[in-house]
mmCIF file of C-alpha atoms in Angstrom:
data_model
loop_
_atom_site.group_PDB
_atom_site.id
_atom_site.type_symbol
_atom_site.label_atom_id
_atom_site.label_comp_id
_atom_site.label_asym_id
_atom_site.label_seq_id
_atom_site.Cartn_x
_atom_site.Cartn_y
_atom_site.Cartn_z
ATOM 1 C CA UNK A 293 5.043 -18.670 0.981
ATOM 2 C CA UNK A 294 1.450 -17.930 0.341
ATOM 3 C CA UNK A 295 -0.459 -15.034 1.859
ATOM 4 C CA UNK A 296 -3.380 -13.895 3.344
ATOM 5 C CA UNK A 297 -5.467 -10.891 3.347
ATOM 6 C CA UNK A 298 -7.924 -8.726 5.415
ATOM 7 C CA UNK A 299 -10.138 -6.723 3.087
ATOM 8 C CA UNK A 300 -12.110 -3.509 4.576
ATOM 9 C CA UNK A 301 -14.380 -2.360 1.806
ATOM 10 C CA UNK A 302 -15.792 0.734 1.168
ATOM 11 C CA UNK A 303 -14.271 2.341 4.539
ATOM 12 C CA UNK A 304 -15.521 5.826 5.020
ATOM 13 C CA UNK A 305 -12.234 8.183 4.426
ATOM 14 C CA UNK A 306 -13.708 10.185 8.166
ATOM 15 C CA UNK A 307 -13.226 7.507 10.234
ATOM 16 C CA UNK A 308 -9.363 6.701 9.158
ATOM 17 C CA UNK A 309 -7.370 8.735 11.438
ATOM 18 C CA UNK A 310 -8.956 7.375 14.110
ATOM 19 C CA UNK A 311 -9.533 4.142 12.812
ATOM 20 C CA UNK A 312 -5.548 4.124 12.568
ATOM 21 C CA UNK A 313 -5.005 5.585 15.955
ATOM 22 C CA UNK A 314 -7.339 3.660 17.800
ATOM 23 C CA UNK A 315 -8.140 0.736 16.309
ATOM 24 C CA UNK A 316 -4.906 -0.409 14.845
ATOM 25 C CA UNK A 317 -2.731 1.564 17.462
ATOM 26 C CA UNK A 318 0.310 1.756 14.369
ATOM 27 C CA UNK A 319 3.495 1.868 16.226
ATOM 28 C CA UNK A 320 6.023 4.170 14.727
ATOM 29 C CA UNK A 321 8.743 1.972 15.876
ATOM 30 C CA UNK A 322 7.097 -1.473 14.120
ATOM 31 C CA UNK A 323 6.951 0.538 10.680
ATOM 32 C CA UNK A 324 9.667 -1.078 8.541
ATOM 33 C CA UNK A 325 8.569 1.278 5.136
ATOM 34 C CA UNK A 326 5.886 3.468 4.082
ATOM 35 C CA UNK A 327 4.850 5.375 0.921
ATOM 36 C CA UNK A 328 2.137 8.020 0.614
ATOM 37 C CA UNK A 329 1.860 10.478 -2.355
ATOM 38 C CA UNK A 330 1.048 13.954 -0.759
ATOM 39 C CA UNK A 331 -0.970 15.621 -3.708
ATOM 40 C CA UNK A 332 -0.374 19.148 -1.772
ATOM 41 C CA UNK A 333 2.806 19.421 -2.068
ATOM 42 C CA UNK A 334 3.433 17.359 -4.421
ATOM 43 C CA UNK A 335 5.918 15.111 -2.714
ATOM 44 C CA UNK A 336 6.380 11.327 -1.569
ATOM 45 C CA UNK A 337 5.892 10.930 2.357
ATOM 46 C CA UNK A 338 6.352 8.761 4.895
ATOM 47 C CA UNK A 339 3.889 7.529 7.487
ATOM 48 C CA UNK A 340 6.156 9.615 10.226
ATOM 49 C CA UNK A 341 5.166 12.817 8.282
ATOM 50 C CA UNK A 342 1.347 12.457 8.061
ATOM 51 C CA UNK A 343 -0.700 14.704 10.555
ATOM 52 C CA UNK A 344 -4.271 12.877 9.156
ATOM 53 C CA UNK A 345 -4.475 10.222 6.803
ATOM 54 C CA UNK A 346 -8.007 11.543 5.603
ATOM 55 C CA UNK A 347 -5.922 14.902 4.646
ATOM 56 C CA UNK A 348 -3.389 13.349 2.594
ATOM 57 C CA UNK A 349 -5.690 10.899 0.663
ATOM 58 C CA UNK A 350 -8.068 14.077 -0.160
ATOM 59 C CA UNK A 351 -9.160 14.342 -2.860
ATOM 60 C CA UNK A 352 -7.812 10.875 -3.605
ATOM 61 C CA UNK A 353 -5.132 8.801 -2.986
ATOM 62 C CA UNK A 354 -3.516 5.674 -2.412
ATOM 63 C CA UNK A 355 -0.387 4.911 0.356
ATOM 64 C CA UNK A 356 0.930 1.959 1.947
ATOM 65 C CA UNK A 357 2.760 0.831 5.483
ATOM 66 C CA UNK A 358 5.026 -2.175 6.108
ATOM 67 C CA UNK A 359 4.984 -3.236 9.525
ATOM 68 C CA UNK A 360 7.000 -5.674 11.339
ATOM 69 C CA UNK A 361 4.510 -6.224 13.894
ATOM 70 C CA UNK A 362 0.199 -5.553 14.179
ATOM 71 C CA UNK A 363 -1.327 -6.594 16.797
ATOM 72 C CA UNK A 364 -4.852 -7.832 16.068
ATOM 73 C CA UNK A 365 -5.729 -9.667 18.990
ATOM 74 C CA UNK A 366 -3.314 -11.961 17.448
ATOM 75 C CA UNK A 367 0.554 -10.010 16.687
ATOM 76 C CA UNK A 368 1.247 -10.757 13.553
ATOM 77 C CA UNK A 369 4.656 -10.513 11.607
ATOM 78 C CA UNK A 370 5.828 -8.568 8.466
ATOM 79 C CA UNK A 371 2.065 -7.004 8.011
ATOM 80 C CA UNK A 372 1.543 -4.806 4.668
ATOM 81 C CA UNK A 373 -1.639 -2.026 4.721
ATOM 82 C CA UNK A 374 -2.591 -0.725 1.714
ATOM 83 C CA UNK A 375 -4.795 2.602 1.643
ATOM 84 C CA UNK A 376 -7.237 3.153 -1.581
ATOM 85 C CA UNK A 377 -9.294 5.814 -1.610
ATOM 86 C CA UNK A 378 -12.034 7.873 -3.473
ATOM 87 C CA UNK A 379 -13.539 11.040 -2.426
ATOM 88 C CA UNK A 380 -15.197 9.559 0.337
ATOM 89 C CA UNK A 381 -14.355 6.354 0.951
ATOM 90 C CA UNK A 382 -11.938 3.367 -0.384
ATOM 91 C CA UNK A 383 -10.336 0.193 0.713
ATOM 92 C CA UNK A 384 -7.657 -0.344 3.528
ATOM 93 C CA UNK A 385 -5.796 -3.937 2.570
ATOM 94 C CA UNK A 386 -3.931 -5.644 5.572
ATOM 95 C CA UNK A 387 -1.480 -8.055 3.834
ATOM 96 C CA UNK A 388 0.453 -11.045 5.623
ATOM 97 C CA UNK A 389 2.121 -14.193 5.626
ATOM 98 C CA UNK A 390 -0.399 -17.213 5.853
ATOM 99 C CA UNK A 391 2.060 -19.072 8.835
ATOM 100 C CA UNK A 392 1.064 -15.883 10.822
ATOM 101 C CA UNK A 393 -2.323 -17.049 10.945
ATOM 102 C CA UNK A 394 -2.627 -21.069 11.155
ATOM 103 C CA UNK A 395 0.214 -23.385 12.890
ATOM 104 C CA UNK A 396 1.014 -27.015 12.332
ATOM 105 C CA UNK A 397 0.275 -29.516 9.449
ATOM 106 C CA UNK A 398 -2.845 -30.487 8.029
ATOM 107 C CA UNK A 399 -5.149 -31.675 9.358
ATOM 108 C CA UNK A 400 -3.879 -30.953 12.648
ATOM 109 C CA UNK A 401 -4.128 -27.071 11.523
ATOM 110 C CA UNK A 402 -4.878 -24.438 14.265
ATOM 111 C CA UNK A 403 -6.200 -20.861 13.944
ATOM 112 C CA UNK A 404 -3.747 -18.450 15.658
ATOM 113 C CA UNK A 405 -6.279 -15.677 15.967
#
Protein backbone atom coordinates (compact mmCIF):
# COMPACT_ATOMS: atom_id res chain seq x y z
CA UNK A 1 0.00 0.00 0.00
CA UNK A 2 1.63 3.22 -0.92
CA UNK A 3 0.91 6.55 0.73
CA UNK A 4 0.35 9.95 0.36
CA UNK A 5 1.14 13.07 2.10
CA UNK A 6 -0.02 16.69 2.83
CA UNK A 7 2.97 18.84 3.74
CA UNK A 8 2.32 22.35 5.65
CA UNK A 9 5.67 24.05 5.80
CA UNK A 10 6.91 26.45 7.95
CA UNK A 11 3.39 26.79 9.90
CA UNK A 12 3.54 29.54 12.42
CA UNK A 13 3.42 27.62 16.03
CA UNK A 14 0.38 30.79 16.97
CA UNK A 15 -1.95 29.75 14.69
CA UNK A 16 -2.01 25.80 15.76
CA UNK A 17 -4.57 25.63 18.35
CA UNK A 18 -6.82 27.11 16.29
CA UNK A 19 -5.68 25.81 13.21
CA UNK A 20 -6.50 22.33 15.00
CA UNK A 21 -9.79 23.45 16.37
CA UNK A 22 -11.09 25.09 13.51
CA UNK A 23 -9.67 24.06 10.62
CA UNK A 24 -9.22 20.39 11.12
CA UNK A 25 -12.16 20.13 13.73
CA UNK A 26 -9.98 16.78 15.42
CA UNK A 27 -12.61 14.62 16.85
CA UNK A 28 -11.66 13.07 20.12
CA UNK A 29 -13.66 10.09 19.32
CA UNK A 30 -11.81 9.48 15.60
CA UNK A 31 -8.30 9.56 17.50
CA UNK A 32 -7.10 5.94 17.39
CA UNK A 33 -3.35 7.00 19.17
CA UNK A 34 -1.45 9.97 19.97
CA UNK A 35 2.01 10.84 21.37
CA UNK A 36 3.24 14.24 22.53
CA UNK A 37 6.36 14.76 24.75
CA UNK A 38 5.32 17.44 27.40
CA UNK A 39 8.82 19.09 28.14
CA UNK A 40 7.08 20.68 31.45
CA UNK A 41 6.54 18.01 33.14
CA UNK A 42 8.47 15.91 31.70
CA UNK A 43 5.99 13.26 30.72
CA UNK A 44 4.47 11.50 27.49
CA UNK A 45 0.80 12.81 26.72
CA UNK A 46 -1.94 12.15 24.86
CA UNK A 47 -3.87 14.41 22.53
CA UNK A 48 -6.94 14.15 25.27
CA UNK A 49 -4.55 15.89 27.78
CA UNK A 50 -3.35 18.93 25.75
CA UNK A 51 -5.02 22.35 26.71
CA UNK A 52 -2.87 24.20 23.55
CA UNK A 53 -0.77 22.55 21.21
CA UNK A 54 1.43 25.83 20.87
CA UNK A 55 2.06 25.28 24.85
CA UNK A 56 3.23 21.87 24.70
CA UNK A 57 5.51 22.21 21.58
CA UNK A 58 7.18 25.43 23.39
CA UNK A 59 10.09 25.74 23.28
CA UNK A 60 10.17 22.85 20.83
CA UNK A 61 8.70 19.81 20.15
CA UNK A 62 7.47 17.20 18.05
CA UNK A 63 3.91 14.95 18.63
CA UNK A 64 1.80 12.94 16.51
CA UNK A 65 -2.17 11.85 16.15
CA UNK A 66 -3.61 8.75 14.45
CA UNK A 67 -6.97 9.25 13.31
CA UNK A 68 -9.44 6.94 11.95
CA UNK A 69 -11.28 9.52 10.21
CA UNK A 70 -10.35 13.57 8.86
CA UNK A 71 -12.54 15.12 7.11
CA UNK A 72 -11.00 17.38 4.46
CA UNK A 73 -13.72 18.11 2.28
CA UNK A 74 -13.06 14.61 1.40
CA UNK A 75 -13.20 11.97 4.91
CA UNK A 76 -10.44 10.19 4.72
CA UNK A 77 -9.46 6.86 6.56
CA UNK A 78 -6.60 5.87 8.98
CA UNK A 79 -5.04 9.65 8.71
CA UNK A 80 -1.51 10.16 10.61
CA UNK A 81 -0.49 14.12 11.66
CA UNK A 82 2.75 14.69 12.55
CA UNK A 83 3.67 18.03 14.53
CA UNK A 84 7.46 19.48 14.09
CA UNK A 85 8.25 22.41 15.54
CA UNK A 86 10.93 25.15 16.25
CA UNK A 87 10.58 28.13 18.34
CA UNK A 88 8.25 29.64 16.14
CA UNK A 89 7.18 27.66 13.62
CA UNK A 90 7.58 23.91 12.11
CA UNK A 91 5.85 21.43 9.94
CA UNK A 92 2.39 19.68 10.52
CA UNK A 93 2.53 16.23 8.20
CA UNK A 94 -0.99 14.70 7.36
CA UNK A 95 -0.16 11.06 6.40
CA UNK A 96 -2.63 8.57 4.51
CA UNK A 97 -3.33 5.75 2.45
CA UNK A 98 -3.11 6.62 -1.39
CA UNK A 99 -6.78 4.51 -2.10
CA UNK A 100 -8.17 7.32 0.20
CA UNK A 101 -7.48 9.73 -2.37
CA UNK A 102 -7.92 8.26 -6.10
CA UNK A 103 -10.53 5.28 -6.98
CA UNK A 104 -10.49 2.83 -9.83
CA UNK A 105 -7.72 1.56 -12.25
CA UNK A 106 -5.60 3.40 -14.44
CA UNK A 107 -6.36 5.20 -16.60
CA UNK A 108 -9.80 5.34 -15.56
CA UNK A 109 -8.35 6.97 -12.15
CA UNK A 110 -10.57 9.53 -10.27
CA UNK A 111 -9.63 12.16 -7.66
CA UNK A 112 -11.74 11.61 -4.50
CA UNK A 113 -11.14 15.08 -3.17
Amino acid sequence: MESLEIILIDFNKNNLDQFIKNDLNIQVDRIKSSHFYDNRSENDIEFQQIESLEEILSPKGTGNILLSQLNLGHTFNDVMIVFSFDEESGDVVMNFPEEELFSGENPETMLKA
